[in-house]
Structures are given as C-alpha cells and as structure tokens.
Coordinates of C-alpha atoms in Angstrom, one line a residue:
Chain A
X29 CA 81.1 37.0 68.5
X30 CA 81.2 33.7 66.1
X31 CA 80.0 31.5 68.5
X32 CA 76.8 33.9 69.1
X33 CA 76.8 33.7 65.2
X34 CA 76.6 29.9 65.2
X35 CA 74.4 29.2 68.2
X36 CA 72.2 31.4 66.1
X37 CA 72.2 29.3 62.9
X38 CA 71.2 26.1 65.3
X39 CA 68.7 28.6 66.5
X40 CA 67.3 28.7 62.6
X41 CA 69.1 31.7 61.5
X42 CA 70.8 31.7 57.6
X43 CA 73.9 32.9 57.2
X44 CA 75.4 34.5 54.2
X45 CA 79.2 35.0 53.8
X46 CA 80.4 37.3 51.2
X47 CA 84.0 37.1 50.9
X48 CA 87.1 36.2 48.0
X49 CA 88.2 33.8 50.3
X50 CA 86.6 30.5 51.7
X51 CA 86.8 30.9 55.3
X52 CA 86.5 29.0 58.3
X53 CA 82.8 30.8 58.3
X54 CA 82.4 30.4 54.5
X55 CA 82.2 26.5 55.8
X56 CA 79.1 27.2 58.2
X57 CA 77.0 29.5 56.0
X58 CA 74.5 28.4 54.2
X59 CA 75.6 30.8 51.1
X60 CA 79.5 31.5 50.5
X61 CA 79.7 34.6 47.7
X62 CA 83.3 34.7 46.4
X63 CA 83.2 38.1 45.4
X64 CA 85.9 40.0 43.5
X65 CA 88.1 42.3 45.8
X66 CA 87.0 45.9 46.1
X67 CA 83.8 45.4 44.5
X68 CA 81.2 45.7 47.5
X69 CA 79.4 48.2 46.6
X70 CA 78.4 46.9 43.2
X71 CA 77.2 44.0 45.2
X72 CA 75.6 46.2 47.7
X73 CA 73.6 48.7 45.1
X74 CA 72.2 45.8 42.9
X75 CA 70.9 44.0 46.5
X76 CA 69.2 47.7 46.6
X77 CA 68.0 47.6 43.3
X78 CA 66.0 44.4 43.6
X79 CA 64.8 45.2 46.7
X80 CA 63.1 48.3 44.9
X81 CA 62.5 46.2 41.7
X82 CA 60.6 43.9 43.6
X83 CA 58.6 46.4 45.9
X84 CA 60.6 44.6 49.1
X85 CA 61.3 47.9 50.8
X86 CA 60.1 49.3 54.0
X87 CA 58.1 51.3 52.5
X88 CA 56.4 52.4 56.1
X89 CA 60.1 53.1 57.5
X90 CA 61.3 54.6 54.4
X91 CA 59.1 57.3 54.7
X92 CA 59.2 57.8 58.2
X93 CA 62.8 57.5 59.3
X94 CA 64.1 58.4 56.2
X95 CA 65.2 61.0 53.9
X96 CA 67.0 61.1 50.8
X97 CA 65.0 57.5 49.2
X98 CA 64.4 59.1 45.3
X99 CA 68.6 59.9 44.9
X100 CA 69.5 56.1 46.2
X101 CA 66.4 54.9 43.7
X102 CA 67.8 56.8 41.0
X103 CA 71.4 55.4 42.0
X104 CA 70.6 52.0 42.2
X105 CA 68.7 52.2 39.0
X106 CA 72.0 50.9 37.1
X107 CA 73.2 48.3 39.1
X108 CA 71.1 45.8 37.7
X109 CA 71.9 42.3 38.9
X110 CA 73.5 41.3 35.9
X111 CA 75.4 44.4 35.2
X112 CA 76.7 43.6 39.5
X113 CA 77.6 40.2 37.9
X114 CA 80.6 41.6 35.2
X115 CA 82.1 44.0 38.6
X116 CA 81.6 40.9 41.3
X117 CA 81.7 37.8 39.6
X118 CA 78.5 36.9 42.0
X119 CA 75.8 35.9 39.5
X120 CA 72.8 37.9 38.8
X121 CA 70.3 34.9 40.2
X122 CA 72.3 34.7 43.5
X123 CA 72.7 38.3 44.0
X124 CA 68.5 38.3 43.5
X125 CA 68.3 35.7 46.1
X126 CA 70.5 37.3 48.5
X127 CA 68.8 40.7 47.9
X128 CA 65.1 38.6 48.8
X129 CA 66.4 37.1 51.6
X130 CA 67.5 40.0 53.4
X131 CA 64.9 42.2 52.7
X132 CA 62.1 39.6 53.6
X133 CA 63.4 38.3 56.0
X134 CA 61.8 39.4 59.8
X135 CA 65.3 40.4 61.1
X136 CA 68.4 40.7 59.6
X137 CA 71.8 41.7 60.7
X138 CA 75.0 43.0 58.4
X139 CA 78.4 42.3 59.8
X140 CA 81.5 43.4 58.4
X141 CA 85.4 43.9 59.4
X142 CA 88.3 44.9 57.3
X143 CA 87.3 43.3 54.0
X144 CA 84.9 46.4 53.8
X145 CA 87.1 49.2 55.2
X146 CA 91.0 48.7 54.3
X147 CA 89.7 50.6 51.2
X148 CA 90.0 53.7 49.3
X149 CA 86.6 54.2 49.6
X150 CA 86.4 52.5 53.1
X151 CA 83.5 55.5 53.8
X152 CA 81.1 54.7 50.5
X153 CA 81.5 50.7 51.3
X154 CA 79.8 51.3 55.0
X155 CA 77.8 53.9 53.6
X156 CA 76.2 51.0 50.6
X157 CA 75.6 48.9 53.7
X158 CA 73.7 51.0 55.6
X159 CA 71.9 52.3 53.0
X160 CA 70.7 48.1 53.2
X161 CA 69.5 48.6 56.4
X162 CA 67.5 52.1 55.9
X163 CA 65.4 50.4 53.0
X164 CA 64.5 47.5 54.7
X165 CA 64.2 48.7 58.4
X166 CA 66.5 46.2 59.4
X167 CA 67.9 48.8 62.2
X168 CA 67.0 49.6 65.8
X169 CA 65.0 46.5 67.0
X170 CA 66.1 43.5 68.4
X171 CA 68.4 40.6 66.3
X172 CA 68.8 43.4 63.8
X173 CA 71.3 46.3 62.6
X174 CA 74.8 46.6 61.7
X175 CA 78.2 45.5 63.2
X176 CA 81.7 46.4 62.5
X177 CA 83.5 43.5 64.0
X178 CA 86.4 44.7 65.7
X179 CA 89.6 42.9 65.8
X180 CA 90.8 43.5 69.3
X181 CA 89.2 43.9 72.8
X182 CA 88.8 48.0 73.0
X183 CA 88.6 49.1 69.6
X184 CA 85.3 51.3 70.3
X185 CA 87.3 52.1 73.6
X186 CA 89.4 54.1 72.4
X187 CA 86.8 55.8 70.2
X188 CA 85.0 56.6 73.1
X189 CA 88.1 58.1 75.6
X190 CA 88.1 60.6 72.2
X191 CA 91.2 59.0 70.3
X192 CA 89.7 60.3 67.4
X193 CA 91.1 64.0 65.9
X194 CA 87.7 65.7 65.6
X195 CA 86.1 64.4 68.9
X196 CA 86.8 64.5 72.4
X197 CA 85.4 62.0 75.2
X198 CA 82.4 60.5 74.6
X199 CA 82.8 61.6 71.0
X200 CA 81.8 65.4 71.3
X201 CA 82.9 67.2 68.5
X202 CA 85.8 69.8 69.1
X203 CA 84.1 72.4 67.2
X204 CA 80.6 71.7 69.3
X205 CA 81.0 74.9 71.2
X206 CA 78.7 74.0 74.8
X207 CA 80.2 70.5 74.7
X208 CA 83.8 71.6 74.4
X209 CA 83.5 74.4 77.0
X210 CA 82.0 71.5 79.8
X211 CA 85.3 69.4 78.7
X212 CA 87.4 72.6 79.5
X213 CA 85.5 73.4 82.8
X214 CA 86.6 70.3 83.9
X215 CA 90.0 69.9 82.4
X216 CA 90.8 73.8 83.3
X217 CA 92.4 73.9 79.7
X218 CA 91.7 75.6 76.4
X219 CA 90.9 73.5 74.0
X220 CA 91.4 74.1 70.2
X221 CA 88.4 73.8 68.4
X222 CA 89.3 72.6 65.1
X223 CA 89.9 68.8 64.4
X224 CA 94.0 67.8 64.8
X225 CA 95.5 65.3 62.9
X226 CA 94.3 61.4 62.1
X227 CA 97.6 58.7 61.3
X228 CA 97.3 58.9 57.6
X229 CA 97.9 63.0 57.9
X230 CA 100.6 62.8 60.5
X231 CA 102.3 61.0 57.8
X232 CA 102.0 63.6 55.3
X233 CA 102.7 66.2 58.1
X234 CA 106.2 64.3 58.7
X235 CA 106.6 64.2 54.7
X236 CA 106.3 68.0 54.5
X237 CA 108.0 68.4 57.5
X238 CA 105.1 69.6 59.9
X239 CA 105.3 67.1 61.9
X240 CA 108.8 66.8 63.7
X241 CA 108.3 64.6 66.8
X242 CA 106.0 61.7 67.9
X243 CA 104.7 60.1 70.8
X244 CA 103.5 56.8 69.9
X245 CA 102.1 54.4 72.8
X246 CA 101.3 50.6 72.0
X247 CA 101.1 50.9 68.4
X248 CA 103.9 49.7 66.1
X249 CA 103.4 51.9 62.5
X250 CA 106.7 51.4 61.2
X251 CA 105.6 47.4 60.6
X252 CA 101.6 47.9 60.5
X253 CA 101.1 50.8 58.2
X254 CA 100.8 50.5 54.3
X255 CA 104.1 50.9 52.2
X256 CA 106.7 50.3 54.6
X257 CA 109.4 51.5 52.7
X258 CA 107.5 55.3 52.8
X259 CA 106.8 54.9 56.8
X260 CA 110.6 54.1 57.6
X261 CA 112.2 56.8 55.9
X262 CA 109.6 59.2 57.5
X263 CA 110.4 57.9 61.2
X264 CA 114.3 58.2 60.2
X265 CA 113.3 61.5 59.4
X266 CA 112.0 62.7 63.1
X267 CA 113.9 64.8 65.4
X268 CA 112.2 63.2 68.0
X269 CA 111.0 59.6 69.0
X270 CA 109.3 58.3 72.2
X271 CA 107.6 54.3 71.8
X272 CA 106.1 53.7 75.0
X273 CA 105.3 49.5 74.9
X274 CA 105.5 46.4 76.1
X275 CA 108.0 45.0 73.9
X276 CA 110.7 46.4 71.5
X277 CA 108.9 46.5 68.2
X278 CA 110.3 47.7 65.1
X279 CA 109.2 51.2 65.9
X280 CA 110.6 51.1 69.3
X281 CA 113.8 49.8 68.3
X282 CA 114.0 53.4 65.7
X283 CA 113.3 55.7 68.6
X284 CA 115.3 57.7 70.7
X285 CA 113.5 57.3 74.1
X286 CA 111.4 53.8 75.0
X287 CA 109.3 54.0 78.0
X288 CA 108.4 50.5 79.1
X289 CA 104.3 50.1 79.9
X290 CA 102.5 47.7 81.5
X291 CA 99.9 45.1 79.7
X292 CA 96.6 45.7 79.1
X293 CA 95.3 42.6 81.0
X294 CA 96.9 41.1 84.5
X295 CA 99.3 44.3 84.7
X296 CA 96.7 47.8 85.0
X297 CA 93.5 48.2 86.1
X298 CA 90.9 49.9 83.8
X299 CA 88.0 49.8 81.9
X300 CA 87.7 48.3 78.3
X301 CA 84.2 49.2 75.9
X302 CA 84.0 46.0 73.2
X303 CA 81.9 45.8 70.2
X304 CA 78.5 46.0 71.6
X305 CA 79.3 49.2 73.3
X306 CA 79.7 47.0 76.7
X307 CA 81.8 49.0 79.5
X308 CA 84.0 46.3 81.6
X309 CA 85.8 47.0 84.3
X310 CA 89.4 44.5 84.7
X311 CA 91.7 44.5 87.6
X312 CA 95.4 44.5 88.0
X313 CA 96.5 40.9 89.6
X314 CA 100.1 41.5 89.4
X315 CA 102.9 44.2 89.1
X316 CA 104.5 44.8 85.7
X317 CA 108.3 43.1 85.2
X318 CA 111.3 45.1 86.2
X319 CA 111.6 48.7 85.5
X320 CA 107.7 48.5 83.4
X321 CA 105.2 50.7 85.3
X322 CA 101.5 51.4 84.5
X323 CA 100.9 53.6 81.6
X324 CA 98.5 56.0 83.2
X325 CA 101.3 56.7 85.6
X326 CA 103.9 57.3 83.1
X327 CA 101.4 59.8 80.8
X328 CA 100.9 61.6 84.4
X329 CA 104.4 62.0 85.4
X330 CA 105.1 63.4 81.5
X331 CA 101.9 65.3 81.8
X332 CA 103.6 67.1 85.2
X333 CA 107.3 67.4 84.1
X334 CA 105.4 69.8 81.5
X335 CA 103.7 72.2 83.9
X336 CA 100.8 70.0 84.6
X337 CA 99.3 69.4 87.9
X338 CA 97.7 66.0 87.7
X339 CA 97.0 64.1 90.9
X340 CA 95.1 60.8 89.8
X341 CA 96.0 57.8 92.7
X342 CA 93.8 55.4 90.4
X343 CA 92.4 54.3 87.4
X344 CA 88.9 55.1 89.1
X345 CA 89.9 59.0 89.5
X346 CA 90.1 59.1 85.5
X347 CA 87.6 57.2 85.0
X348 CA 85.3 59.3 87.3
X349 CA 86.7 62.3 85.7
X350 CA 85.7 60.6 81.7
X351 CA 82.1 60.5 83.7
X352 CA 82.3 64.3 84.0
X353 CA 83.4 65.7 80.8
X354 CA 80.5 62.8 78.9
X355 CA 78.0 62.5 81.4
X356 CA 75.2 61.8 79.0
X357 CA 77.0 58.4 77.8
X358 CA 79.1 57.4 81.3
X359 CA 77.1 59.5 83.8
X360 CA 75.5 55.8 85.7
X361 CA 78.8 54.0 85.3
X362 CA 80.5 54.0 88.8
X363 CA 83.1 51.8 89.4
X364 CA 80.9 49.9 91.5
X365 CA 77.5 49.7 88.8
X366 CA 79.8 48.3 86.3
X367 CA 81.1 45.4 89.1
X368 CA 78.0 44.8 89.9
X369 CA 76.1 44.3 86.1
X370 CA 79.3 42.9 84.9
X371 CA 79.6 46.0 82.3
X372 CA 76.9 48.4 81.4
X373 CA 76.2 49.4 77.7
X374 CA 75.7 53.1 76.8
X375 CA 74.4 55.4 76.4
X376 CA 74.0 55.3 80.8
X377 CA 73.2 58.7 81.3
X378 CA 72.1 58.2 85.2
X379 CA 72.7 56.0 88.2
X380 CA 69.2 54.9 87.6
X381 CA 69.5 53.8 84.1
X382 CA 69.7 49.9 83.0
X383 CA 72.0 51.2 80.0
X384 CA 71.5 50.6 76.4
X385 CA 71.7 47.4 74.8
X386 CA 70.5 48.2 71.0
X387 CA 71.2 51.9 69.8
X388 CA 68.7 53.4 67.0
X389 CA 65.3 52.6 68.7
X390 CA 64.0 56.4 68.0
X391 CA 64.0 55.7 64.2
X392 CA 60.9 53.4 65.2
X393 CA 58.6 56.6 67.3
X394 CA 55.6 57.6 65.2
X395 CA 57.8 61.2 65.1
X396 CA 61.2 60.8 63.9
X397 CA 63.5 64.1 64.1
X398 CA 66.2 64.5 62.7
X399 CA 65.6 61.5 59.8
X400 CA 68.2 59.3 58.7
X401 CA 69.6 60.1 55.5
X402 CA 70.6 57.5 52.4
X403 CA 74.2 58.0 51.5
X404 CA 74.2 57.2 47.6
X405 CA 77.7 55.9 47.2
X406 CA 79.0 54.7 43.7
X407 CA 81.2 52.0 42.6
X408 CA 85.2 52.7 42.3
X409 CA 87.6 50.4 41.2
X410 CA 90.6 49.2 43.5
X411 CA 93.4 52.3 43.2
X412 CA 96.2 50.0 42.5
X413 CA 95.2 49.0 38.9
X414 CA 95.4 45.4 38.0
X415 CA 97.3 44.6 34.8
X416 CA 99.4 42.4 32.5
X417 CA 102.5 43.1 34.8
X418 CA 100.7 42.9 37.9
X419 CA 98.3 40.7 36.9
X420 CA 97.3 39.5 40.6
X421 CA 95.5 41.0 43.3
X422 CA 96.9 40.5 46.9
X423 CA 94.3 40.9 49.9
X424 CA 96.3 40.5 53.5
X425 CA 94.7 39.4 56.2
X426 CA 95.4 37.3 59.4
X427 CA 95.7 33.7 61.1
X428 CA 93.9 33.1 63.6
X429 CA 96.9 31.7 65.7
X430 CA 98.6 35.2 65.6
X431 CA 98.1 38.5 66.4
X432 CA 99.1 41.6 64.3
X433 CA 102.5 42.6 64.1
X434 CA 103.4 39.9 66.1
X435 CA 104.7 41.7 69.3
X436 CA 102.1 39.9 71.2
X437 CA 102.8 36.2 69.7
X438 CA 106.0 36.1 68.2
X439 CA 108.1 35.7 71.3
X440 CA 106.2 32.4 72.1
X441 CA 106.7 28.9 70.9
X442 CA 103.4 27.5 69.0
X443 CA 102.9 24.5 67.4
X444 CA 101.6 26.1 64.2
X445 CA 104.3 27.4 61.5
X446 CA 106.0 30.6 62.5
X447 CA 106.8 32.0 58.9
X448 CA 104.7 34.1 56.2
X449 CA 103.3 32.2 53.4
X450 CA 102.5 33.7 50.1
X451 CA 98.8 31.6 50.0
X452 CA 98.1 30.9 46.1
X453 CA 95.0 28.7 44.2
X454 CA 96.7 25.7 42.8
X455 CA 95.8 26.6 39.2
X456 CA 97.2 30.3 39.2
X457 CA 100.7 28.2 41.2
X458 CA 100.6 26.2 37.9
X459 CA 100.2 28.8 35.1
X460 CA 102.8 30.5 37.1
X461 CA 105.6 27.5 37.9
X462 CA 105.0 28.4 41.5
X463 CA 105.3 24.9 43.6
X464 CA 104.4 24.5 47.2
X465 CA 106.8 25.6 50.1
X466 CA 109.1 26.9 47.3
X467 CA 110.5 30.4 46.5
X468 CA 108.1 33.2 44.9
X469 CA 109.2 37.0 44.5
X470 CA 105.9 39.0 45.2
X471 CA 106.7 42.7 43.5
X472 CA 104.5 45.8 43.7
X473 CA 104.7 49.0 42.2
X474 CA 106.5 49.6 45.5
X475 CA 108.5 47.2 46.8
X476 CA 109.0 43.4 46.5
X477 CA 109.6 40.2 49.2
X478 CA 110.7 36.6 48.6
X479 CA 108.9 34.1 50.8
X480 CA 107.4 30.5 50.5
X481 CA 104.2 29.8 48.8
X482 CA 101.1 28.1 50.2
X483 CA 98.6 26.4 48.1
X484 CA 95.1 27.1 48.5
X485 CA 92.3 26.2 46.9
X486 CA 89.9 28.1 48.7
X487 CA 90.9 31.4 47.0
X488 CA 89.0 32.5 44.3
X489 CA 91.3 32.9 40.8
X490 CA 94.0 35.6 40.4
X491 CA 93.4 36.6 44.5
X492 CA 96.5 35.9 46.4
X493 CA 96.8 36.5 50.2
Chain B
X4 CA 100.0 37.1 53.4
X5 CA 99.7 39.0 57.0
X6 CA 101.5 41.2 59.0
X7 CA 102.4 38.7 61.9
X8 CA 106.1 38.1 60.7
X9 CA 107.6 41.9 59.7
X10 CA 111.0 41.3 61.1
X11 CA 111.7 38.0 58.7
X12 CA 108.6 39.3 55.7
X13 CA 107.8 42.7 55.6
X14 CA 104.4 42.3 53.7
X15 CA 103.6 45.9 53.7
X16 CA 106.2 47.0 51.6
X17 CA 103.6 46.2 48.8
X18 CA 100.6 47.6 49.9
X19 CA 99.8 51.1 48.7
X20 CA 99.0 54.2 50.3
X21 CA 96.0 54.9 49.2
X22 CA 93.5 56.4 51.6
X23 CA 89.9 56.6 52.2
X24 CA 89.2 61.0 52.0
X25 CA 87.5 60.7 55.2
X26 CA 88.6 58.1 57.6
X27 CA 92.2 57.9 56.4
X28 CA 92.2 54.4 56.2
X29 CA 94.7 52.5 53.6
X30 CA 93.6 49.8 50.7
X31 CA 95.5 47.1 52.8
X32 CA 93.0 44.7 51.2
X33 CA 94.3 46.0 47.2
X34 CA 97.8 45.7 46.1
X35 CA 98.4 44.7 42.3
X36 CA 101.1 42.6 42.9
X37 CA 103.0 40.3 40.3
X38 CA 104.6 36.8 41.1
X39 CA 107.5 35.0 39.6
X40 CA 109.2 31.6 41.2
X41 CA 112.7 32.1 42.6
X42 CA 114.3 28.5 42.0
X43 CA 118.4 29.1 41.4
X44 CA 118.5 31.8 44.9
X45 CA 119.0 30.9 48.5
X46 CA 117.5 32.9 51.0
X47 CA 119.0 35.1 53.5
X48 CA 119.2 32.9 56.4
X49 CA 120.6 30.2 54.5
X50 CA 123.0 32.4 52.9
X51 CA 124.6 32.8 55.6
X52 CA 125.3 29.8 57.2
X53 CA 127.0 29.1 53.8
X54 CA 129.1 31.9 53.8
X55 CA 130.3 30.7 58.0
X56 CA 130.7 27.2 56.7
X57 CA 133.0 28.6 53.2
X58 CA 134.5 30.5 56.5
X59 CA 135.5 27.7 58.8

C-alpha cells in the first residue's frame, strides 16, 4: 500500500502525515504533524471548521448526498484553529493550511490505522474523518475516499465470512429478518437473531462468570489484549480451553486442549479479501508438519462429533456455499473467475459483473436515497489521565521487522535486535536520568515492566513508545 | 514499546482497558505511564546465572 502511496507522490501527489511519532513516512511527506496522542478529533473538527469558514465545502454534494450539515456546522463552530492548537499542539496556521489543501484539492484520500482506532472513542475518531470526506466530496470517485489500513493480509476477510457478532456472511445483520432466513435455508439451522458477543464483552462475560469456556483459533489474547494482568486471571478462570494454532502461544500453553492448524499461506487452500475489498484465491503447495491438519477440516470434524452433518471435500464447497448465503456480494466469484482476474473486488453480484473497484459511486446520481448522514463527534480526552505521577504518555506500536505477538517471528533468527526497547526523546531520558540501553521501570496504574531504553529523537516530548 | 516480545516484556500489562462503546476496541495507543531508571538491579536472566555461578 506504501509503495502505491509513494509512486503517487512522484506522480505529483502531497502527502500529509499526522502522527506523534516521525515515521519512516513522516520522512517522505511533504507535511509531518506531530500531534498530541488522542487528540484527533480536535484536529479533525477545526480542519471542518475552516473549510466552512472559508466557504471550501461541497456545497453541491453537501446538499445532495448529505443530511445532517447545520448540527456538524454548529459543532465545528468551536474548534477554531487556535483553540485545536492548545488540544494538538499543531499550530493554528498549519492546521488552516492542511484544512485548504484538502478541501481544494481535486482528489483527496484519508488513510488511517491504529493511531485512530486503539481509542476509547475509536467510533467518533472515524466518524470526524468521514465527516472530512462528506463536506468536501472527497468520496466515491476515483483517487478519492477513505482507507483503514489494515495490518495483516485478511482483515476485511474475516469481516466478510461474518466474524463480526451482529452480522452474518457478507455482513447481513442477524436481526435483518429476509436476510437471515436465506442464511438458514441454506445452513438448515436456526439462527438467533440478536447480536452475540464481541472480545471486549466475552471478557466481561468471563469476569461475571457468563462465559465459562472458549474456543479460540489463531489468535493469542492472553499476550495481545490490553491489561494483561486482567486477561490471565480471566483464562485461569475457564472451565474449559481449546487454542487451535500453529504454534504454542502464551494462550495455548494455558489451555487444556491444543489442536494444531495448518498456515494460512503454503499449508490450506482458500480465499483471502485484503484492503481494497480484493477476493484472492491461494493454493495449498505443501502438507502441514506432523500431526497439524487444515483448519477447515478440524472445525468440520468438531462441527460432526456435535450432531452435525457436514460433508465439505474442499475449500471450494464452502466457498461456494459463502456464495449462497451472500449472493449479492460473492454471487460472480467462482473459483475459476477469481483465477482468472487474479481476484475480483465486490460487491460481484453475477457471473457477468466486472466487480467493484471504488464503493460509494451512488452518492454522485442526480437522486441520492438514502443520504449520507454527518456524524458530529466531540473531543474526549485520553481515559488514562496524565499527571504528575504518571507524567508520560506511552503509545505502542510495531517494528516493522516483527509481527504481533511474535508467534510468527520470534522463532527465527534476524539480524535486527530481538528484545523490547522502551523508545524515549533524549531530552525527557535526560530530565529523567534515563541513559541509553540502560534499566527503566515503566509503571501504570496497572502493572509495571523493566526493560532497556532506546533514545529517540523522533518522538515528540513526554510521548514514549 | 510493542507487543512482539510478551514472553521476555509483557507491554500490556500497562495498557488500560478502556473500550470504545461500540466497537469494543481498547486505548492501546493511551496508557499514563511513569518512568524511573533502575541502576543498582540486575535483571532476571542475569540473576540467574549469578545465582548458578554462587552455586558451582
């Protein structure tokens, strides 16, 4: 996705990073904003209120995509640039230019990834983005719109198979009566129709003791998930534990069963769905090690010891199936239209249809039904408050060199350094006596670690990572 | 700090559990942390090997 990004700055394109740190893109764009953490929608809502200010709005689109335009006026009114400034610690003359730019520029695209929703208010920071894109019109044409980057290969994937609590394949709501009565024609189940549980409420299920046994397959929430101290004692807690994976992670090494599954590339055959929607079809080259086996058959062979009567030979039978219960987004995508135009993008409702490759395009018909509503979202400070005895704030994020929680790169040797670095600017190290590779104690309100410190001046002041 | 390393730094017991209302996602990006040099410890690792070389 980067190197799209930079062959379109030799292209002509400017690019704009907002972010407390000075990445490896901070160095290409053409603008680096070191913002404060958590303040994104301060930064978003003044960018708004210039672009009203200044009569830089869509005005056409805004009144006929759009509903909803007065209430995001009204909010925006108060996030003046300079008032932005004291929140962000962007200055008001650079958030006015960035707010010009974007709105006067032909097309305009806003990317974002975790920086914008590991939040609180993860919802109101993509809402004060897209709000951008509504009063500008930067949505539904070509070289414009907005892009979560995703952070591994089938993120939207698993959206779309419905591994989401509220929707089902080709994300049909449960509670959608005609949609969920084709999913149970062809499933031959009932299906509940109220939403189940996301990971954040399985936890408090398991707190309050709701929740007694788990299933987990390739994911590793004892290490991943936020206060680690919390998540352990809630696995020890379980009556019941199954990891299916392809290593013994920390969670698998706490359960009571471990099923070992096959990787997603080389070892299973499949289809993937990556950030622009695009369905790809891989293929097994080689059997997984030892006593492994592919993970469809091991969910099927459950699936039966239960009463079920599932007969799939091949990753194609599901896949066919998935075409069934969501025909209007998989319908064109045989096995063999996906070979043959290396992926397909969806919606593909038909064998006929060339698939979708920008989404939005209705909001641009002279009659546009249902509109698009602004989602006014207002400014909230960080929940873990910032004060004299926890005077800095800490942002995690990743190296480029590894992946995650490691299970996929720590078992290899690599020439960069395989240890966690506490990453510090050089002038909060020296108010602080911290020195480089030496001993810090990082302590939270919930737990505290001792590791080395890194010096880096590329953080903005009182930001750790 | 990241989560590559859990076994040897387990960065997330700092990060708080507070979650976004609707999509249940945590303030990974947020934690209020404080930081103070350790100079006189020695780490695990290397606390061990000491106490197998008091041993021999």
């Amino acid at each position: 996705m980067f190197l799209h990004m930079l062959r379109g700055i030799r292209n002509g394109a400017r690019l704009v990073v907002v972010d407390p740190r000075r990445t490896l893109s901070a160095d290409v764009a053409h603008t680096h904003l070191p913002i404060r953490v958590g303040s994104d929608i301060a930064l978003a809502n003044a960018v708004g209120h210039v672009i009203i200010e200044e009569g830089l709005e869509n005005r056409a689109f805004v009144d006929n995509a759009t509903v909803g335009f007065d209430s995001y006026r009204e909010l925006v009114r108060r996030y003046t640039p300079e008032y932005a400034e004291t929140l962000t610690g962007i200055s008001a003359q650079e958030i006015r230019d960035l707010a010009r730019l974007y709105a006067t520029s032909p097309r305009a695209m806003l990317c974002w990834t975790l920086g914008i929703t590991e939040h609180h208010n993860a919802t109101d920071n993509v809402f004060a983005l897209t709000n951008l894109s509504l009063l500008t019109g930067h949505v539904g044409r070509p070289g414009s719109g907005l892009a979560p980057l995703r952070g591994q290969n089938n993120v939207q994937g698993g959206g779309d198979m419905g591994a989401l609590p509220d929707r089902l394949t080709g994300f049909q709501h449960v509670s959608d009566d005609t949609r969920r009565q084709r999913v149970e024609a062809v499933w031959g189940v009932k299906i509940p129709p109220v939403p189940g549980k996301h990971q954040t409420a399985m936890m408090h299920a398991m707190e309050h003791g709701e929740l007694r046994s788990l299933y987990v397959i390739g994911e590793n929430p004892v290490q991943s998930d936020a206060d680690a101290h919390r998540v352990r004692r809630l696995f020890e807690g379980l009556d019941f534990l199954v990891v299916q994976d392809i290593t013994m992670t920390g969670t698998a090494r706490m359960a009571h069963v471990v099923l070992p599954g096959s990787a997603g590339w080389g070892e299973s055959s499949g289809t993937i769905t990556n950030s622009e929607r695009r369905v790809q079809l891989g293929h097994k080259s080689f059997d997984p090690p030892g006593e492994a086996r592919d993970d469809c058959t091991i969910v099927q062979d459950v699936a039966n010891r239960m009463g079920a009567a599932w007969s799939y030979t091949c990753s194609e039978d599901i896949w066919n199936e998935v075409r069934a219960v969501a025909p209007h987004m998989f319908g064109g995508m045989s096995y063999e239209r996906l070979s043959q135009h290396h992926g397909l993008q969806w919606p593909c409702p038909d064998e006929s249809h060339p698939g979708s490759p920008i989404l939005h395009t209705r909001l641009w018909e002279p009659v546009v039904e249902p509109r698009v509503a602004f989602a006014p979202s207002e400014y909230a400070p960080v929940a873990d408050t910032i004060d004299d005895e926890y005077p800095f704030v800490l942002t995690t994020g990743r190296r480029l060199e590894f992946f995650n929680t490691g299970v996929q790169t720590r078992a290899y040797p690599s020439a960069r350094r395989q240890e966690e670095l506490l990453m510090i600017h050089p002038d909060d190290a020296g108010a602080y006596g911290v020195r480089r590779d030496e001993l810090v104690r990082v302590r939270s309100r919930r737990g505290e670690v001792t590791l080395r410190a890194g010096l880096d001046p590329r953080l903005s002041l009182v930001c750790c990572s | 700090m990241t989560f590559h390393f859990p076994d040897q730094t387990e960065t997330n017991q700092l990060t708080i559990e507070a979650t976004d209302p609707i999509a249940g996602t945590a303030e990974f990006k947020a934690s209020a942390v404080a930081i103070e040099p350790v100079r006189s410890e020695v780490r695990e690792p290397e606390r061990r090997r000491l106490a197998v070389t008091v041993g021999d």
